Short mmCIF file of C-alpha atoms and ligand atoms in Angstrom, two decimals:
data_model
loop_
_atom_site.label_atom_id
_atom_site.label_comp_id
_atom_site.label_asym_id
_atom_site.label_seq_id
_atom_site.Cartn_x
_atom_site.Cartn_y
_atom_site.Cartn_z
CA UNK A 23 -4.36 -19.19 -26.33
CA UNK A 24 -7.10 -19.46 -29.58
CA UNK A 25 -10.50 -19.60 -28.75
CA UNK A 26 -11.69 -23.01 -30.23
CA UNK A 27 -15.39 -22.89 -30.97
CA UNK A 28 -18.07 -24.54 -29.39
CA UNK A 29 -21.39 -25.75 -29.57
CA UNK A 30 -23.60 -24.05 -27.96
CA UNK A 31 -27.58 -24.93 -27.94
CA UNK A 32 -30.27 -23.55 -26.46
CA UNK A 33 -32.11 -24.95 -23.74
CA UNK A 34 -36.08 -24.63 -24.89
CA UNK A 35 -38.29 -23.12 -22.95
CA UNK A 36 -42.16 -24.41 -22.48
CA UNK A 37 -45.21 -21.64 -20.84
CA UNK A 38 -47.92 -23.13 -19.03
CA UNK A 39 -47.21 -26.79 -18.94
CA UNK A 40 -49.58 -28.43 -17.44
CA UNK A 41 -48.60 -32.15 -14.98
CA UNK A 42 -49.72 -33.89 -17.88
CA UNK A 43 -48.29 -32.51 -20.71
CA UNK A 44 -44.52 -32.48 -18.28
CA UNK A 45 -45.08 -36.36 -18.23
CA UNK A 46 -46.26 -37.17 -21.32
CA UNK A 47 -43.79 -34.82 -23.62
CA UNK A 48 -40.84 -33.56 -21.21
CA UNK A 49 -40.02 -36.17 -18.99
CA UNK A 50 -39.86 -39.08 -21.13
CA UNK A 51 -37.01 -37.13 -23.24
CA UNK A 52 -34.34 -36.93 -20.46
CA UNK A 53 -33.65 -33.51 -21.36
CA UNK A 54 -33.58 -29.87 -19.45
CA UNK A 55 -36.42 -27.47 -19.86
CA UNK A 56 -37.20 -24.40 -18.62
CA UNK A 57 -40.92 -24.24 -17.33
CA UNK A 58 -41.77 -20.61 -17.42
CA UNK A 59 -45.66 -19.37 -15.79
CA UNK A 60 -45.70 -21.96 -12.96
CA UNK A 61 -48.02 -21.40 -10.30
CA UNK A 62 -45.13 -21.39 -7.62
CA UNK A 63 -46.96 -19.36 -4.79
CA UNK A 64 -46.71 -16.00 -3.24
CA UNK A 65 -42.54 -16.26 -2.67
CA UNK A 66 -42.35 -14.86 -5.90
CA UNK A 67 -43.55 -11.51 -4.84
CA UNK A 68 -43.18 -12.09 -1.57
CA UNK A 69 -39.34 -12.97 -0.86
CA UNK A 70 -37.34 -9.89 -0.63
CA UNK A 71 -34.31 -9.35 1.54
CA UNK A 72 -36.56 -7.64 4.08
CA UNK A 73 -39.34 -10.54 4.72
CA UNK A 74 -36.68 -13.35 4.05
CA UNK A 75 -34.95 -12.28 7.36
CA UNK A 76 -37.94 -11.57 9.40
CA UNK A 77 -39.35 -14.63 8.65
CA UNK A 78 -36.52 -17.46 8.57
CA UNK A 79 -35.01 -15.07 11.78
CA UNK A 80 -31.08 -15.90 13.38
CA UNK A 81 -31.15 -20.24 12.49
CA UNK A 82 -27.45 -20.48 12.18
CA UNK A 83 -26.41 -21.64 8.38
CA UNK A 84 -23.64 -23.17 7.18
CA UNK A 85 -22.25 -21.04 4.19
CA UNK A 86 -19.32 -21.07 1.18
CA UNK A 87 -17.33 -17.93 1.54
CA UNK A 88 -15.43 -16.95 -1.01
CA UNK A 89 -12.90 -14.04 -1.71
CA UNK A 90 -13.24 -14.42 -6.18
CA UNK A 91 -16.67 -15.48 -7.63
CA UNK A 92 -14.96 -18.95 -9.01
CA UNK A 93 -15.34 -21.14 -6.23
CA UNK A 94 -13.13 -23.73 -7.17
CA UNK A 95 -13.03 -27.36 -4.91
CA UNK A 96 -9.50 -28.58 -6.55
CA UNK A 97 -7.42 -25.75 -4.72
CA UNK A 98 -10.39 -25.27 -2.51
CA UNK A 99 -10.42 -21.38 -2.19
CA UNK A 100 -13.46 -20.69 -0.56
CA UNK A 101 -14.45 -21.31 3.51
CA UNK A 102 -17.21 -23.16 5.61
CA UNK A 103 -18.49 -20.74 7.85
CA UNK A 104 -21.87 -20.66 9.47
CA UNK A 105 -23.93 -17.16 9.91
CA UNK A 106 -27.54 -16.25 11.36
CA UNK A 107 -29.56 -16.89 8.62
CA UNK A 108 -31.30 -13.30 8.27
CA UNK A 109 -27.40 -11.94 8.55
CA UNK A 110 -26.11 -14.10 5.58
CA UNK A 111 -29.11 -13.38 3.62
CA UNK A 112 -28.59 -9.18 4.03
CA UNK A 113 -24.39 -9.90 3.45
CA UNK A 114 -25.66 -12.30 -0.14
CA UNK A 115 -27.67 -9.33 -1.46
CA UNK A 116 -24.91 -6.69 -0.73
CA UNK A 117 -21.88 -6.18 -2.87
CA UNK A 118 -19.43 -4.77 -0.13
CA UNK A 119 -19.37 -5.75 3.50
CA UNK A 120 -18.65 -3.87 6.43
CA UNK A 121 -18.07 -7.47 8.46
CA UNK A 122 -16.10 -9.83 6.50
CA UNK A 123 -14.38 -12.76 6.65
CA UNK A 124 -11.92 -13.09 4.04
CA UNK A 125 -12.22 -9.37 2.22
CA UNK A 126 -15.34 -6.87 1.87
CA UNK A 127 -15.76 -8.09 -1.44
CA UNK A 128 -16.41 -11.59 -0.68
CA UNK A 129 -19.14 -13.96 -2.11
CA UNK A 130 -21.84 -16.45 0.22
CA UNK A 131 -23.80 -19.24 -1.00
CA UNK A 132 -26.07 -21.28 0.71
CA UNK A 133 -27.08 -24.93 -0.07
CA UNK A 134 -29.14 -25.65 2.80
CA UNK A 135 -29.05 -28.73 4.71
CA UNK A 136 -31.07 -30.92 6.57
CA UNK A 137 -30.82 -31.28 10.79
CA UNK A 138 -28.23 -33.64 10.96
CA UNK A 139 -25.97 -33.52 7.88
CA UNK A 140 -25.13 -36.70 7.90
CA UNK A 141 -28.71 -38.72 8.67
CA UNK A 142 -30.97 -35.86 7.00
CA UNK A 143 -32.12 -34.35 3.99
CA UNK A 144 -32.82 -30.80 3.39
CA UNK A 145 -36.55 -30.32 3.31
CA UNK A 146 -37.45 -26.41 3.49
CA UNK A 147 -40.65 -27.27 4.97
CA UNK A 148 -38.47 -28.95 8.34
CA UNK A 149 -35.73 -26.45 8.23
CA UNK A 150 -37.69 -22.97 6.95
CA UNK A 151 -41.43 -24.13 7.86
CA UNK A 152 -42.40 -20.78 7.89
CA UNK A 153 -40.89 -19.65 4.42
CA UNK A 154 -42.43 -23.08 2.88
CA UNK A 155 -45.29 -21.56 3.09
CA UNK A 156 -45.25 -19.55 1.07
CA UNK A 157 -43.79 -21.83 -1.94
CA UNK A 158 -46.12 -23.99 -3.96
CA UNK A 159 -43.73 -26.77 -5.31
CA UNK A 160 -44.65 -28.49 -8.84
CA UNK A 161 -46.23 -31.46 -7.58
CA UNK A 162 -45.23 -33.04 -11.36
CA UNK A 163 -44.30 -36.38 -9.93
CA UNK A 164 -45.58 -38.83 -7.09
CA UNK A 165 -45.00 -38.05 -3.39
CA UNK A 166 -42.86 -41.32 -2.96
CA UNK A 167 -41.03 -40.06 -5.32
CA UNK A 168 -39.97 -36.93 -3.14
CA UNK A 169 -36.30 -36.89 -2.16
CA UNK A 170 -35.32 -33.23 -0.80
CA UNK A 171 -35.98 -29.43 -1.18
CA UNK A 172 -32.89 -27.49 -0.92
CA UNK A 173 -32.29 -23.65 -0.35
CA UNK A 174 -29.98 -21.88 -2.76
CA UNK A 175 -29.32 -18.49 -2.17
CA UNK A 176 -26.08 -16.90 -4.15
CA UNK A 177 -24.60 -13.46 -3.92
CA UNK A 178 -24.27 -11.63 -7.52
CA UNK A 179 -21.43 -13.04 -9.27
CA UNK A 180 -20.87 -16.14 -7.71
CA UNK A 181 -20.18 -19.65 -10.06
CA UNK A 182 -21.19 -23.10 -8.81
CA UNK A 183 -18.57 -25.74 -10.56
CA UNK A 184 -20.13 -28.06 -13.24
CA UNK A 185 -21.48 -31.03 -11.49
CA UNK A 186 -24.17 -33.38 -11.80
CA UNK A 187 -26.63 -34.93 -9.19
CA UNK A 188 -28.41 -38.46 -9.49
CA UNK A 189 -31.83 -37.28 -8.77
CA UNK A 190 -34.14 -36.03 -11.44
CA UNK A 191 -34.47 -32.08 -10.63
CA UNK A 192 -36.38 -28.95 -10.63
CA UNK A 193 -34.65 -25.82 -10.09
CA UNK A 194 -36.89 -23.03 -9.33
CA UNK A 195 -35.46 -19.75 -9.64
CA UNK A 196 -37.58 -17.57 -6.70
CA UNK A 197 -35.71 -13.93 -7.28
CA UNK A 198 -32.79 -13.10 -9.61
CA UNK A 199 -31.94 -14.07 -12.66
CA UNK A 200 -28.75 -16.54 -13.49
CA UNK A 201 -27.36 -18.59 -15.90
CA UNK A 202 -27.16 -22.35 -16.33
CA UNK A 203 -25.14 -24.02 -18.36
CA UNK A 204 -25.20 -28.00 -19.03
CA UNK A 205 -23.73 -30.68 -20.35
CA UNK A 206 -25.04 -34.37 -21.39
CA UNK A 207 -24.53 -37.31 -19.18
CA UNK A 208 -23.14 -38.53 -22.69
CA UNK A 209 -20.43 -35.93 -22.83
CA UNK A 210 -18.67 -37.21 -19.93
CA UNK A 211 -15.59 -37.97 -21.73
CA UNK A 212 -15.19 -34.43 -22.10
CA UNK A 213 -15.68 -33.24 -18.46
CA UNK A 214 -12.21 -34.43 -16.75
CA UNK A 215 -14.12 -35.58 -13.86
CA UNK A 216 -13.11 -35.71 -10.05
CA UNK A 217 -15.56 -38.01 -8.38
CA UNK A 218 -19.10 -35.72 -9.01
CA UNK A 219 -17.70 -32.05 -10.33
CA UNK A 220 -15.67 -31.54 -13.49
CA UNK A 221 -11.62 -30.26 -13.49
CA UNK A 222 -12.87 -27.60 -16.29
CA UNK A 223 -13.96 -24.78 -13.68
CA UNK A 224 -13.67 -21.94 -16.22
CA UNK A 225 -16.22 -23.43 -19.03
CA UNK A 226 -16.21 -19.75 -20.36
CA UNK A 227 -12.15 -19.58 -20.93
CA UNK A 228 -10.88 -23.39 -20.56
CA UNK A 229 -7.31 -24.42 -20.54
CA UNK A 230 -7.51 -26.45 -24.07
CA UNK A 231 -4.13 -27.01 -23.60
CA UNK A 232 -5.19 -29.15 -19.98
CA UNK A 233 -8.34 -29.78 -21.27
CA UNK A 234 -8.14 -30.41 -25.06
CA UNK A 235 -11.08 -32.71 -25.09
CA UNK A 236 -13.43 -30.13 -23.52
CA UNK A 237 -13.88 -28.26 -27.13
CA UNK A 238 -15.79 -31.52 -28.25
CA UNK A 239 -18.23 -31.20 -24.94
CA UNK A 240 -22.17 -30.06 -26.48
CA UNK A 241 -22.51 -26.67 -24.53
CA UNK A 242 -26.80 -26.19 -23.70
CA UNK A 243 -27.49 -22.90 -22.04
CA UNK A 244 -29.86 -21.09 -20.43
CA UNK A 245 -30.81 -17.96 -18.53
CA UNK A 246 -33.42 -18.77 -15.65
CA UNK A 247 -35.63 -15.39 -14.92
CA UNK A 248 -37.29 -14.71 -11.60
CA UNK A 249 -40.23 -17.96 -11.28
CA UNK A 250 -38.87 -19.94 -14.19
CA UNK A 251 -38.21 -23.75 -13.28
CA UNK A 252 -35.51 -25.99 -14.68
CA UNK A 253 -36.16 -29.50 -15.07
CA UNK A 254 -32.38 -31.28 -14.82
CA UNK A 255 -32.68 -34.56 -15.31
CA UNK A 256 -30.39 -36.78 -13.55
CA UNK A 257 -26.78 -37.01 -14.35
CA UNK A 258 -27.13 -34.06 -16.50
CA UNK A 259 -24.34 -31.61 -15.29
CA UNK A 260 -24.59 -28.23 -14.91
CA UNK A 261 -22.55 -24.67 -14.09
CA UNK A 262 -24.61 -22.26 -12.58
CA UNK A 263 -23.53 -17.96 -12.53
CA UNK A 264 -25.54 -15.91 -10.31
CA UNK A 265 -25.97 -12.58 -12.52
CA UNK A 266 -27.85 -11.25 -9.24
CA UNK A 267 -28.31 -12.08 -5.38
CA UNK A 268 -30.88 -14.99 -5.97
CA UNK A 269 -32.76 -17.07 -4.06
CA UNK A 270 -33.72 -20.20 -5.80
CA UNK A 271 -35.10 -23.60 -4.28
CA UNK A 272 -34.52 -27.21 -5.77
CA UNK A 273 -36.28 -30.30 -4.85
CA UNK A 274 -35.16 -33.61 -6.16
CA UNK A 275 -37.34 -36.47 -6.70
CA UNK A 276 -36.04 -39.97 -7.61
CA UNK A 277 -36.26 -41.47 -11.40
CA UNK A 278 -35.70 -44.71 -10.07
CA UNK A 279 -37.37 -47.13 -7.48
CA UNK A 280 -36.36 -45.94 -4.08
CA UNK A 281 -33.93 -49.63 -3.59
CA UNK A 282 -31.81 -48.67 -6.33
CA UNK A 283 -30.34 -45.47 -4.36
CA UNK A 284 -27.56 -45.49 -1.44
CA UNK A 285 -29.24 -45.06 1.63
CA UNK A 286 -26.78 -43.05 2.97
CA UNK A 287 -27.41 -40.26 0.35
CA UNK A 288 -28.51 -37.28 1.89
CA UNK A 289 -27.34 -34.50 -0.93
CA UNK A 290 -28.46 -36.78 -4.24
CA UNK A 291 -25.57 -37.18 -5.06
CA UNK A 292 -24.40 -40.92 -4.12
CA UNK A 293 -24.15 -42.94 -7.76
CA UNK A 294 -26.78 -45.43 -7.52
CA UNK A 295 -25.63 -48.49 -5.33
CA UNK A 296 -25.62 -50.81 -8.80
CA UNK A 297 -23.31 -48.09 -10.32
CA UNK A 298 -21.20 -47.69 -7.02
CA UNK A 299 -20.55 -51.77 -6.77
CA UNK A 300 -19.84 -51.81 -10.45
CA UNK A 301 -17.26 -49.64 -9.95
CA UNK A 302 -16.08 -51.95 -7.61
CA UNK A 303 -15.72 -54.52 -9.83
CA UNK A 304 -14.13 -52.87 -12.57
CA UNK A 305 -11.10 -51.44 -10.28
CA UNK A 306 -10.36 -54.87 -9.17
CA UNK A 307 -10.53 -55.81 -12.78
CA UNK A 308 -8.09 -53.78 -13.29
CA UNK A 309 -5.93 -54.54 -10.35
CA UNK A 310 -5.88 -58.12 -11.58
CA UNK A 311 -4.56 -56.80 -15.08
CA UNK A 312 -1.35 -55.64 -13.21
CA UNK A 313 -0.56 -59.01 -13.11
CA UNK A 314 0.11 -59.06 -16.88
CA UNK A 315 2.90 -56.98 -18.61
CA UNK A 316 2.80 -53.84 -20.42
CA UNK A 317 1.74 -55.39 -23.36
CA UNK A 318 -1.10 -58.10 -22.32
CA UNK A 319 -2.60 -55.88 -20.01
CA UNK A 320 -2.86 -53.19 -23.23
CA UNK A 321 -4.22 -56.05 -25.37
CA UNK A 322 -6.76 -57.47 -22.51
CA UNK A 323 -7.88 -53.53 -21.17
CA UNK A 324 -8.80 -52.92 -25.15
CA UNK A 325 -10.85 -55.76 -25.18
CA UNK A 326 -12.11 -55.13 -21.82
CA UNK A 327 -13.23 -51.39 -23.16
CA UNK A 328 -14.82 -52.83 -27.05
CA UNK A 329 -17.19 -55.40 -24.41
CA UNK A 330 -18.22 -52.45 -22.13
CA UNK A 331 -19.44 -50.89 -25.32
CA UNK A 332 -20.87 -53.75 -27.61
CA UNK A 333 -22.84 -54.66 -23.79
CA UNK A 334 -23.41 -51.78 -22.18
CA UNK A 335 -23.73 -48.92 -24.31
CA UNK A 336 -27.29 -47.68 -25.55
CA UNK A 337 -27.90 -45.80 -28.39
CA UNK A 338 -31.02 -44.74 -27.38
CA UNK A 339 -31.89 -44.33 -23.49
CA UNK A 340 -36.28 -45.00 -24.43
O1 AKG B 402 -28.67 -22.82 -8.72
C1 AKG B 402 -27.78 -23.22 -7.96
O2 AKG B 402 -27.30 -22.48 -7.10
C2 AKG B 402 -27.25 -24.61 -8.07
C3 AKG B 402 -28.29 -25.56 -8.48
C4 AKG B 402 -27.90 -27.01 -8.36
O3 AKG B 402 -26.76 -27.39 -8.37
C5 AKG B 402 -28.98 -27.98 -8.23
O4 AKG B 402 -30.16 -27.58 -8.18
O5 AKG B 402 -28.67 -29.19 -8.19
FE1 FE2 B 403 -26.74 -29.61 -8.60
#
C-alpha cells in the first residue's frame, strides 16, 4: 500500500502562562496547547511506583487489559478486569508479568471512575483523597465550571483510539512522557466515526483503501513530557501512545452553561442535549424521506444537506 502524505502540524507549546494570559490568548482560540512550567504540586516528584501504591493502597480498579498495545473497541480485543490498585499500578510500570491475564506481555490502563459508575463522576479528590493531595490542579477556569478529574495511568506502549470528549480539557501529564495526536472538530468528515471514537485505529499506517478520506484529515501532534499540560478543547479528538508507564490526570470543566449538558453524563462524553435531540430530528427526517423514491429522496436529501450548510455552518467559531 503507498504511503499518502499528510499534514502534520505542530501543536505549540506556551512556558509560564499565567490564568490570565490562558483566558485572554489560549482559550478564546479553541485550539490545543501544551502548558509547560505549571505549578502542579509535589506529584511531580513525588509519584513513583513505590509511593503511588503505599498511598492509594488495595481500592479495587476497574482496568483495560490488553494482549497488543492497539486497543481497538470495533473487534473489542482488550478485557474489563478490576485489580488492587497498588497491584495494577506495579503490573502498568512492568513490561513482563509473572501474573497475567491474557499473556505476560499484556498492557493495563486505567481511566478511573467515580463511586457509582453510573450516578458519579470521577473526582481524584473522592476516589484517591490522599494522592489529591499532593496535585495542585490549574484552577484556569471557575469552580462551577468543574466537571471531573480522572486518573490515567498507561503501561509503555499502550494506544488510546482517537476520540473526542465534550468538555473543554486539561491533560496533565504527572510521569512519563507520550504522544498526542489530534484532529479538528472540523475534520470530522475524515474520521469514519462510530458514535464518539473514530474506525481509523492505526492513524500511523491507515487502510486508505477503507479509509481513503483519512489522507485529507489535518494531523496536529504533540509529545507531552513529565508536568506538561494539554489544553483539549472540546470536540477536539485525540490518539494518545504511552512511550512510557505514565501516570497522567485530566479534569474537565464545561465550556458551556451547565443546562446545556445531559445530566446523565458522567464520562464527558454525552453530545450536548441540543445536539443529541437534533439528531433526533434529523433521523426522522430521514425516515420520512423513505417515503419518496430513489430519485426524490436524492433530490430532497441534497437540498436537505446545501440548507444544513447555508444555516448552520460557521466559518468562524468567535
Ligand atoms: O492520556 C490518556 O491516557 C487519554 C487522555 C484522554 O482521553 C482525555 O484526557 O480525555
Ligand atoms: Fe479523551
Amino acid at each position: 500500500m503507498e504511503r499518502r502524505e499528510q499534514a502534520v502540524v505542530r501543536v505549540p507549546s506556551l512556558d509560564g502562562v499565567t490564568r490570565e494570559r490562558f483566558l485572554r490568548d489560549v482559550y478564546p482560540r479553541r485550539e490545543p496547547v501544551v502548558l509547560k512550567g505549571m505549578e502542579l504540586g509535589p506529584c511531580t516528584t513525588k509519584w513513583t511506583v513505590d509511593y503511588l501504591s503505599e498511598a492509594a493502597g488495595s481500592k479495587e480498579v476497574k482496568i483495560h487489559v490488553s494482549a497488543v498495545p492497539q486497543m481497538d473497541f470495533l473487534s473489542k480485543n482488550f478485557v474489563y478486569r478490576t485489580l488492587p490498585f497498588d497491584v495494577f499500578v506495579r503490573r502498568a510500570a512492568e513490561v513482563k508479568h509473572e501474573d497475567y491475564f491474557l499473556s505476560e506481555d499484556e498492557k493495563y490502563y486505567l481511566r478511573s471512575v467515580g463511586e457509582d459508575v453510573r450516578k458519579d463522576v470521577a473526582d481524584i479528590r473522592k476516589q484517591f483523597p490522599g494522592l489529591a493531595e499532593d496535585v495542585q490542579i490549574p484552577e484556569y477556569f471557575e469552580k462551577e465550571q468543574f466537571f471531573s478529574s480522572v486518573f490515567r495511568i498507561s503501561s509503555a506502549g499502550l494506544q488510546l483510539w482517537t476520540h473526542y470528549d465534550v468538555m473543554d480539557n486539561f491533560l496533565i501529564q504527572v510521569t512519563g512522557r507520550k504522544r498526542v495526536v489530534l484532529y479538528s472538530p472540523r475534520d470530522v468528515p475524515y474520521l469514519y466515526l462510530s458514535g464518539t471514537k473514530s474506525e481509523v485505529l492505526d492513524i500511523d499506517n491507515p487502510d486508505f483503501e477503507k479509509y481513503p478520506l483519512f489522507v485529507k484529515a489535518k494531523r496536529y501532534q504533540c509529545y507531552l513530557e513529565a508536568g506538561d499540560v494539554l489544553f483539549i478543547p472540546a470536540m477536539w479528538f485525540h490518539n494518545v501512545i504511552s512511550e512510557e508507564f505514565g501516570v497522567a490526570l485530566n479534569v474537565f470543566w464545561k465550556h458551556l452553561p451547565a443546562e446545556c449538558y445531559d445530566k446523565s453524563d458522567t464520562y464527558g462524553n454525552k453530545d450536548p442535549t441540543a445536539a443529541s435531540r437534533a439528531i433526533q430530528i434529523l433521523d426522522r427526517a430521514l425516515k420520512t424521506l423513505e417515503e419518496l423514491p430513489a430519485e426524490y429522496r436524492d433530490f430532497y436529501a441534497r437540498r436537505m444537506v446545501l440548507r444544513i450548510q447555508e444555516k448552520a455552518y460557521t466559518n468562524d467559531y468567535g
